PDB file of C-alpha atoms in Angstrom:
ATOM      1  CA  ASP A   1     -71.344 -34.878 -46.387  1.00 52.00           C
ATOM      2  CA  THR A   2     -70.793 -31.470 -46.822  1.00 71.00           C
ATOM      3  CA  GLY A   3     -66.823 -32.361 -48.319  1.00 90.00           C
ATOM      4  CA  VAL A   4     -63.896 -31.725 -45.930  1.00 94.00           C
ATOM      5  CA  SER A   5     -63.986 -28.668 -43.692  1.00 95.00           C
ATOM      6  CA  GLN A   6     -61.642 -26.127 -43.325  1.00 97.00           C
ATOM      7  CA  ASP A   7     -61.965 -23.031 -40.208  1.00 97.00           C
ATOM      8  CA  PRO A   8     -60.931 -20.578 -40.135  1.00 97.00           C
ATOM      9  CA  ARG A   9     -60.950 -19.894 -43.764  1.00 95.00           C
ATOM     10  CA  HIS A  10     -59.267 -16.268 -43.450  1.00 96.00           C
ATOM     11  CA  LYS A  11     -56.515 -15.518 -40.131  1.00 97.00           C
ATOM     12  CA  ILE A  12     -54.129 -12.703 -40.045  1.00 98.00           C
ATOM     13  CA  THR A  13     -52.415 -12.354 -37.288  1.00 98.00           C
ATOM     14  CA  LYS A  14     -48.791 -10.791 -36.325  1.00 98.00           C
ATOM     15  CA  ARG A  15     -45.657 -11.424 -36.235  1.00 97.00           C
ATOM     16  CA  GLY A  16     -44.785 -13.797 -33.153  1.00 97.00           C
ATOM     17  CA  GLN A  17     -48.642 -14.896 -32.305  1.00 98.00           C
ATOM     18  CA  ASN A  18     -49.316 -18.642 -32.581  1.00 98.00           C
ATOM     19  CA  VAL A  19     -52.296 -19.990 -34.649  1.00 98.00           C
ATOM     20  CA  THR A  20     -54.562 -23.003 -35.116  1.00 98.00           C
ATOM     21  CA  PHE A  21     -56.025 -24.110 -37.871  1.00 98.00           C
ATOM     22  CA  ARG A  22     -58.425 -27.255 -38.110  1.00 98.00           C
ATOM     23  CA  CYS A  23     -59.863 -29.373 -40.599  1.00 98.00           C
ATOM     24  CA  ASP A  24     -62.836 -31.823 -40.284  1.00 97.00           C
ATOM     25  CA  PRO A  25     -62.197 -34.621 -42.923  1.00 95.00           C
ATOM     26  CA  ILE A  26     -64.866 -36.856 -44.957  1.00 93.00           C
ATOM     27  CA  SER A  27     -66.311 -38.795 -42.461  1.00 90.00           C
ATOM     28  CA  GLU A  28     -64.892 -42.516 -42.633  1.00 85.00           C
ATOM     29  CA  HIS A  29     -61.869 -40.916 -44.442  1.00 90.00           C
ATOM     30  CA  ASN A  30     -59.151 -42.645 -42.602  1.00 90.00           C
ATOM     31  CA  ARG A  31     -56.613 -40.683 -44.040  1.00 92.00           C
ATOM     32  CA  LEU A  32     -55.818 -37.206 -43.676  1.00 94.00           C
ATOM     33  CA  TYR A  33     -53.300 -34.941 -45.369  1.00 94.00           C
ATOM     34  CA  TRP A  34     -51.945 -30.572 -44.852  1.00 96.00           C
ATOM     35  CA  TYR A  35     -50.632 -29.146 -47.445  1.00 95.00           C
ATOM     36  CA  ARG A  36     -49.544 -25.473 -47.824  1.00 96.00           C
ATOM     37  CA  GLN A  37     -49.704 -23.103 -51.042  1.00 94.00           C
ATOM     38  CA  THR A  38     -47.985 -19.750 -51.937  1.00 93.00           C
ATOM     39  CA  LEU A  39     -49.604 -18.082 -54.177  1.00 88.00           C
ATOM     40  CA  GLY A  40     -48.284 -18.925 -57.911  1.00 85.00           C
ATOM     41  CA  GLN A  41     -47.582 -22.228 -56.728  1.00 90.00           C
ATOM     42  CA  GLY A  42     -49.135 -25.472 -56.281  1.00 92.00           C
ATOM     43  CA  PRO A  43     -49.955 -26.854 -52.863  1.00 94.00           C
ATOM     44  CA  GLU A  44     -46.452 -28.639 -51.087  1.00 94.00           C
ATOM     45  CA  PHE A  45     -46.614 -31.509 -49.016  1.00 93.00           C
ATOM     46  CA  LEU A  46     -46.784 -30.563 -45.183  1.00 95.00           C
ATOM     47  CA  THR A  47     -47.657 -34.023 -43.385  1.00 95.00           C
ATOM     48  CA  TYR A  48     -50.062 -37.078 -43.254  1.00 92.00           C
ATOM     49  CA  PHE A  49     -51.836 -39.497 -40.954  1.00 94.00           C
ATOM     50  CA  GLN A  50     -53.272 -42.600 -41.385  1.00 92.00           C
ATOM     51  CA  ASN A  51     -56.370 -42.845 -38.061  1.00 92.00           C
ATOM     52  CA  GLU A  52     -54.509 -40.917 -35.333  1.00 93.00           C
ATOM     53  CA  ALA A  53     -51.051 -41.407 -36.424  1.00 93.00           C
ATOM     54  CA  GLN A  54     -48.876 -38.329 -37.832  1.00 93.00           C
ATOM     55  CA  LEU A  55     -46.643 -41.382 -40.559  1.00 91.00           C
ATOM     56  CA  GLU A  56     -44.756 -38.091 -42.410  1.00 89.00           C
ATOM     57  CA  LYS A  57     -43.639 -35.497 -42.060  1.00 90.00           C
ATOM     58  CA  SER A  58     -41.901 -33.201 -44.902  1.00 90.00           C
ATOM     59  CA  ARG A  59     -38.583 -31.193 -43.992  1.00 86.00           C
ATOM     60  CA  LEU A  60     -41.261 -27.324 -44.421  1.00 84.00           C
ATOM     61  CA  LEU A  61     -42.655 -28.719 -41.334  1.00 86.00           C
ATOM     62  CA  SER A  62     -40.128 -27.133 -39.352  1.00 89.00           C
ATOM     63  CA  ASP A  63     -40.530 -27.079 -35.378  1.00 93.00           C
ATOM     64  CA  ARG A  64     -42.834 -24.724 -35.047  1.00 96.00           C
ATOM     65  CA  PHE A  65     -45.458 -26.497 -36.732  1.00 96.00           C
ATOM     66  CA  SER A  66     -47.029 -29.648 -34.866  1.00 96.00           C
ATOM     67  CA  ALA A  67     -49.956 -31.448 -36.666  1.00 96.00           C
ATOM     68  CA  GLU A  68     -52.273 -33.643 -34.344  1.00 96.00           C
ATOM     69  CA  ARG A  69     -55.161 -36.263 -34.651  1.00 96.00           C
ATOM     70  CA  PRO A  70     -56.549 -37.179 -31.841  1.00 91.00           C
ATOM     71  CA  LYS A  71     -58.954 -40.035 -31.888  1.00 87.00           C
ATOM     72  CA  GLY A  72     -58.219 -39.566 -35.794  1.00 86.00           C
ATOM     73  CA  SER A  73     -61.363 -38.025 -36.642  1.00 91.00           C
ATOM     74  CA  PHE A  74     -60.834 -34.236 -37.254  1.00 96.00           C
ATOM     75  CA  SER A  75     -57.241 -32.546 -37.458  1.00 97.00           C
ATOM     76  CA  THR A  76     -55.621 -29.031 -35.768  1.00 98.00           C
ATOM     77  CA  LEU A  77     -52.577 -27.662 -37.228  1.00 98.00           C
ATOM     78  CA  GLU A  78     -50.688 -24.992 -34.860  1.00 97.00           C
ATOM     79  CA  ILE A  79     -47.825 -22.222 -35.945  1.00 97.00           C
ATOM     80  CA  GLN A  80     -45.743 -21.071 -33.514  1.00 97.00           C
ATOM     81  CA  ARG A  81     -44.430 -17.827 -33.398  1.00 97.00           C
ATOM     82  CA  THR A  82     -45.009 -16.663 -36.379  1.00 97.00           C
ATOM     83  CA  GLU A  83     -42.924 -15.680 -39.443  1.00 96.00           C
ATOM     84  CA  GLN A  84     -43.581 -13.639 -42.568  1.00 96.00           C
ATOM     85  CA  GLY A  85     -43.020 -16.242 -44.444  1.00 95.00           C
ATOM     86  CA  ASP A  86     -45.911 -18.594 -42.877  1.00 96.00           C
ATOM     87  CA  SER A  87     -48.120 -16.775 -45.019  1.00 97.00           C
ATOM     88  CA  ALA A  88     -50.003 -19.008 -47.319  1.00 96.00           C
ATOM     89  CA  MET A  89     -53.162 -20.992 -48.135  1.00 95.00           C
ATOM     90  CA  TYR A  90     -53.201 -24.475 -45.711  1.00 97.00           C
ATOM     91  CA  LEU A  91     -54.791 -27.003 -47.252  1.00 96.00           C
ATOM     92  CA  CYS A  92     -56.478 -30.090 -45.276  1.00 96.00           C
ATOM     93  CA  ALA A  93     -57.079 -33.222 -47.526  1.00 94.00           C
ATOM     94  CA  SER A  94     -58.570 -36.790 -47.194  1.00 92.00           C
ATOM     95  CA  SER A  95     -59.031 -40.132 -48.898  1.00 89.00           C
ATOM     96  CA  LEU A  96     -60.269 -43.465 -47.956  1.00 84.00           C
ATOM     97  CA  GLY A  97     -57.558 -45.760 -48.665  1.00 73.00           C
ATOM     98  CA  ALA A  98     -54.766 -45.243 -51.144  1.00 65.00           C
ATOM     99  CA  GLU A  99     -54.514 -43.871 -54.223  1.00 56.00           C
ATOM    100  CA  SER A 100     -53.456 -47.960 -55.291  1.00 53.00           C
ATOM    101  CA  GLN A 101     -56.560 -48.714 -54.217  1.00 57.00           C
ATOM    102  CA  GLY A 102     -58.486 -45.817 -56.598  1.00 57.00           C
ATOM    103  CA  ALA A 103     -59.223 -43.408 -54.006  1.00 65.00           C
ATOM    104  CA  GLY A 104     -58.573 -40.116 -54.920  1.00 72.00           C
ATOM    105  CA  ALA A 105     -57.371 -36.957 -52.132  1.00 85.00           C
ATOM    106  CA  PHE A 106     -60.553 -34.928 -51.314  1.00 89.00           C
ATOM    107  CA  PHE A 107     -59.427 -31.231 -50.956  1.00 92.00           C
ATOM    108  CA  GLY A 108     -61.049 -28.985 -48.488  1.00 94.00           C
ATOM    109  CA  GLN A 109     -61.505 -24.952 -49.328  1.00 92.00           C
ATOM    110  CA  GLY A 110     -58.041 -23.825 -47.063  1.00 94.00           C
ATOM    111  CA  THR A 111     -57.132 -21.464 -44.810  1.00 96.00           C
ATOM    112  CA  ARG A 112     -55.458 -18.081 -45.677  1.00 96.00           C
ATOM    113  CA  LEU A 113     -53.359 -17.100 -43.446  1.00 97.00           C
ATOM    114  CA  THR A 114     -51.853 -13.802 -43.334  1.00 97.00           C
ATOM    115  CA  VAL A 115     -48.992 -12.887 -41.294  1.00 98.00           C
ATOM    116  CA  VAL A 116     -48.319  -9.117 -40.630  1.00 97.00           C
TER     117      VAL A 116
ATOM    118  CA  ALA B   1     -37.162 -37.795 -56.177  1.00 72.00           C
ATOM    119  CA  GLN B   2     -40.403 -36.969 -58.330  1.00 80.00           C
ATOM    120  CA  SER B   3     -41.275 -32.966 -60.046  1.00 89.00           C
ATOM    121  CA  VAL B   4     -43.586 -32.023 -61.909  1.00 94.00           C
ATOM    122  CA  THR B   5     -43.235 -29.064 -64.857  1.00 95.00           C
ATOM    123  CA  GLN B   6     -46.451 -27.304 -66.677  1.00 96.00           C
ATOM    124  CA  LEU B   7     -44.687 -25.663 -69.232  1.00 90.00           C
ATOM    125  CA  ASP B   8     -47.240 -23.318 -69.641  1.00 94.00           C
ATOM    126  CA  SER B   9     -48.163 -20.756 -66.341  1.00 95.00           C
ATOM    127  CA  GLN B  10     -50.845 -19.447 -68.550  1.00 96.00           C
ATOM    128  CA  VAL B  11     -53.067 -20.301 -71.844  1.00 97.00           C
ATOM    129  CA  PRO B  12     -55.638 -17.786 -72.992  1.00 97.00           C
ATOM    130  CA  VAL B  13     -58.371 -19.762 -75.207  1.00 97.00           C
ATOM    131  CA  PHE B  14     -61.135 -18.540 -76.490  1.00 97.00           C
ATOM    132  CA  GLU B  15     -65.022 -19.967 -75.740  1.00 97.00           C
ATOM    133  CA  GLU B  16     -65.221 -23.445 -77.959  1.00 97.00           C
ATOM    134  CA  ALA B  17     -61.541 -23.945 -79.304  1.00 98.00           C
ATOM    135  CA  PRO B  18     -60.109 -26.792 -77.814  1.00 98.00           C
ATOM    136  CA  VAL B  19     -56.972 -26.705 -75.485  1.00 98.00           C
ATOM    137  CA  GLU B  20     -53.989 -28.611 -73.997  1.00 97.00           C
ATOM    138  CA  LEU B  21     -52.815 -28.245 -70.806  1.00 98.00           C
ATOM    139  CA  ARG B  22     -49.405 -30.038 -70.691  1.00 97.00           C
ATOM    140  CA  CYS B  23     -47.500 -31.378 -68.171  1.00 97.00           C
ATOM    141  CA  ASN B  24     -44.308 -33.515 -67.539  1.00 96.00           C
ATOM    142  CA  TYR B  25     -43.346 -35.471 -64.578  1.00 94.00           C
ATOM    143  CA  SER B  26     -39.588 -37.383 -63.441  1.00 89.00           C
ATOM    144  CA  SER B  27     -39.763 -40.108 -61.527  1.00 79.00           C
ATOM    145  CA  SER B  28     -37.169 -43.120 -62.000  1.00 72.00           C
ATOM    146  CA  VAL B  29     -40.546 -46.042 -61.115  1.00 77.00           C
ATOM    147  CA  SER B  30     -43.471 -45.854 -62.137  1.00 78.00           C
ATOM    148  CA  VAL B  31     -46.095 -43.428 -60.573  1.00 84.00           C
ATOM    149  CA  TYR B  32     -49.914 -42.404 -60.267  1.00 89.00           C
ATOM    150  CA  LEU B  33     -50.949 -39.349 -61.927  1.00 92.00           C
ATOM    151  CA  PHE B  34     -53.568 -36.823 -61.927  1.00 93.00           C
ATOM    152  CA  TRP B  35     -55.514 -33.425 -62.443  1.00 96.00           C
ATOM    153  CA  TYR B  36     -57.006 -31.312 -60.101  1.00 95.00           C
ATOM    154  CA  VAL B  37     -58.712 -28.490 -61.576  1.00 96.00           C
ATOM    155  CA  GLN B  38     -58.706 -25.254 -58.935  1.00 93.00           C
ATOM    156  CA  TYR B  39     -61.670 -22.494 -58.960  1.00 91.00           C
ATOM    157  CA  PRO B  40     -61.079 -18.751 -57.467  1.00 85.00           C
ATOM    158  CA  ASN B  41     -61.363 -19.226 -53.985  1.00 78.00           C
ATOM    159  CA  GLN B  42     -62.097 -22.858 -53.844  1.00 82.00           C
ATOM    160  CA  GLY B  43     -60.381 -25.563 -52.785  1.00 85.00           C
ATOM    161  CA  LEU B  44     -59.162 -28.511 -55.489  1.00 91.00           C
ATOM    162  CA  GLN B  45     -60.954 -30.765 -57.054  1.00 92.00           C
ATOM    163  CA  LEU B  46     -59.659 -33.664 -58.854  1.00 91.00           C
ATOM    164  CA  LEU B  47     -60.800 -33.638 -62.780  1.00 94.00           C
ATOM    165  CA  LEU B  48     -58.941 -37.217 -63.662  1.00 93.00           C
ATOM    166  CA  LYS B  49     -56.308 -39.450 -62.195  1.00 92.00           C
ATOM    167  CA  TYR B  50     -54.144 -42.226 -63.981  1.00 91.00           C
ATOM    168  CA  LEU B  51     -53.157 -45.418 -61.823  1.00 86.00           C
ATOM    169  CA  SER B  52     -52.615 -48.212 -64.676  1.00 84.00           C
ATOM    170  CA  GLY B  53     -54.066 -49.718 -67.916  1.00 86.00           C
ATOM    171  CA  SER B  54     -55.682 -47.915 -70.752  1.00 88.00           C
ATOM    172  CA  THR B  55     -53.334 -44.990 -71.175  1.00 90.00           C
ATOM    173  CA  LEU B  56     -56.061 -42.648 -72.513  1.00 95.00           C
ATOM    174  CA  VAL B  57     -57.721 -40.796 -68.893  1.00 95.00           C
ATOM    175  CA  LYS B  58     -61.376 -39.853 -69.367  1.00 95.00           C
ATOM    176  CA  GLY B  59     -62.854 -37.309 -65.945  1.00 94.00           C
ATOM    177  CA  ILE B  60     -65.334 -34.968 -65.189  1.00 93.00           C
ATOM    178  CA  ASN B  61     -66.210 -31.898 -67.233  1.00 93.00           C
ATOM    179  CA  GLY B  62     -65.535 -33.142 -70.754  1.00 96.00           C
ATOM    180  CA  PHE B  63     -62.164 -33.128 -69.566  1.00 97.00           C
ATOM    181  CA  GLU B  64     -59.563 -36.067 -70.710  1.00 97.00           C
ATOM    182  CA  ALA B  65     -55.372 -36.777 -70.388  1.00 97.00           C
ATOM    183  CA  GLU B  66     -53.074 -39.333 -72.090  1.00 95.00           C
ATOM    184  CA  PHE B  67     -50.322 -40.860 -70.272  1.00 94.00           C
ATOM    185  CA  ASN B  68     -47.199 -40.832 -72.780  1.00 93.00           C
ATOM    186  CA  LYS B  69     -44.270 -43.200 -70.762  1.00 90.00           C
ATOM    187  CA  SER B  70     -41.663 -42.876 -73.306  1.00 90.00           C
ATOM    188  CA  GLN B  71     -42.426 -39.234 -73.328  1.00 92.00           C
ATOM    189  CA  THR B  72     -43.327 -39.234 -69.364  1.00 93.00           C
ATOM    190  CA  SER B  73     -46.155 -36.746 -70.119  1.00 95.00           C
ATOM    191  CA  PHE B  74     -49.531 -36.567 -68.601  1.00 96.00           C
ATOM    192  CA  HIS B  75     -50.978 -33.507 -70.860  1.00 97.00           C
ATOM    193  CA  LEU B  76     -54.558 -32.621 -70.000  1.00 98.00           C
ATOM    194  CA  ARG B  77     -57.345 -31.848 -73.209  1.00 98.00           C
ATOM    195  CA  LYS B  78     -60.584 -30.618 -73.734  1.00 98.00           C
ATOM    196  CA  PRO B  79     -61.893 -30.106 -77.124  1.00 97.00           C
ATOM    197  CA  SER B  80     -63.682 -27.587 -76.651  1.00 97.00           C
ATOM    198  CA  VAL B  81     -63.741 -25.016 -73.900  1.00 97.00           C
ATOM    199  CA  HIS B  82     -66.892 -22.995 -71.798  1.00 97.00           C
ATOM    200  CA  ILE B  83     -66.340 -19.877 -70.403  1.00 96.00           C
ATOM    201  CA  SER B  84     -66.917 -21.951 -66.936  1.00 95.00           C
ATOM    202  CA  ASP B  85     -63.492 -23.613 -67.774  1.00 97.00           C
ATOM    203  CA  THR B  86     -61.628 -20.624 -66.220  1.00 96.00           C
ATOM    204  CA  ALA B  87     -59.405 -22.028 -63.598  1.00 96.00           C
ATOM    205  CA  GLU B  88     -56.105 -23.145 -62.685  1.00 96.00           C
ATOM    206  CA  TYR B  89     -55.456 -26.404 -62.909  1.00 98.00           C
ATOM    207  CA  PHE B  90     -52.313 -28.234 -61.290  1.00 97.00           C
ATOM    208  CA  CYS B  91     -50.657 -31.720 -62.206  1.00 96.00           C
ATOM    209  CA  ALA B  92     -49.687 -33.510 -60.140  1.00 93.00           C
ATOM    210  CA  VAL B  93     -47.375 -37.231 -59.386  1.00 91.00           C
ATOM    211  CA  ARG B  94     -47.316 -39.810 -56.444  1.00 86.00           C
ATOM    212  CA  GLY B  95     -44.995 -42.251 -56.813  1.00 79.00           C
ATOM    213  CA  PRO B  96     -46.237 -46.275 -55.400  1.00 73.00           C
ATOM    214  CA  GLY B  97     -44.927 -46.373 -51.554  1.00 72.00           C
ATOM    215  CA  ARG B  98     -45.313 -42.386 -51.304  1.00 75.00           C
ATOM    216  CA  ARG B  99     -48.056 -40.978 -49.418  1.00 78.00           C
ATOM    217  CA  ALA B 100     -48.177 -37.061 -50.466  1.00 83.00           C
ATOM    218  CA  LEU B 101     -49.097 -36.209 -54.193  1.00 88.00           C
ATOM    219  CA  THR B 102     -46.315 -33.878 -55.363  1.00 90.00           C
ATOM    220  CA  PHE B 103     -47.699 -30.577 -57.936  1.00 94.00           C
ATOM    221  CA  GLY B 104     -47.093 -28.916 -60.542  1.00 95.00           C
ATOM    222  CA  SER B 105     -46.852 -25.163 -60.413  1.00 95.00           C
ATOM    223  CA  GLY B 106     -50.179 -24.851 -62.167  1.00 96.00           C
ATOM    224  CA  THR B 107     -51.679 -23.245 -65.644  1.00 97.00           C
ATOM    225  CA  ARG B 108     -54.083 -20.673 -65.540  1.00 97.00           C
ATOM    226  CA  LEU B 109     -56.438 -21.097 -68.204  1.00 97.00           C
ATOM    227  CA  GLN B 110     -58.042 -18.011 -68.855  1.00 97.00           C
ATOM    228  CA  VAL B 111     -61.453 -18.639 -71.264  1.00 97.00           C
ATOM    229  CA  GLN B 112     -62.366 -15.196 -73.420  1.00 96.00           C
ATOM    230  CA  PRO B 113     -65.526 -14.720 -75.166  1.00 94.00           C
TER     231      PRO B 113
END
């Protein structure tokens, strides 16, 4: 088990272009989270999946953002018509069960997006 | 609503000295508390967590934290730091029934020789 894997690690795009990131969680982890982290700040929650169902979305997730988790395995996060304000590190995390049951979330190394 | 305040953005300390990184939270309900560490160009790694029970929680790499309900604090401590402990440390809170973590803004621990 190699942990949570994110691809690509870095992405530079021009404003207005669409980008898609991929996250491969730890196998058998049924919960998957996306967070966004800007410079000097802690991660901010974007969205959450339990298996293939997207159960929660933050108000930070504007209509330009969409996330999917087909078949409850890997997940993709797409940003349409990127803006400079989208520049950030996008983190994926996965867990098996709830923290109340002792489960912890494992984070990937993130995808750093730069919009120029 | 929950929020987390990390009072120090940077903490410089000499190697082998003790360190305390402060974290205060606000919540109207009981919460679960976490400390994560982020090394340069790495993802976040869980150091320790408080779910219930003993208020003193021991984690990896010699770190420990104490939950203080009356002061709504969850300060992280290490009796003797190493150069390799240089990293960003994040305190996070999660309420029961909530799925997401709410993070503080982080504290950069800089261990100097």
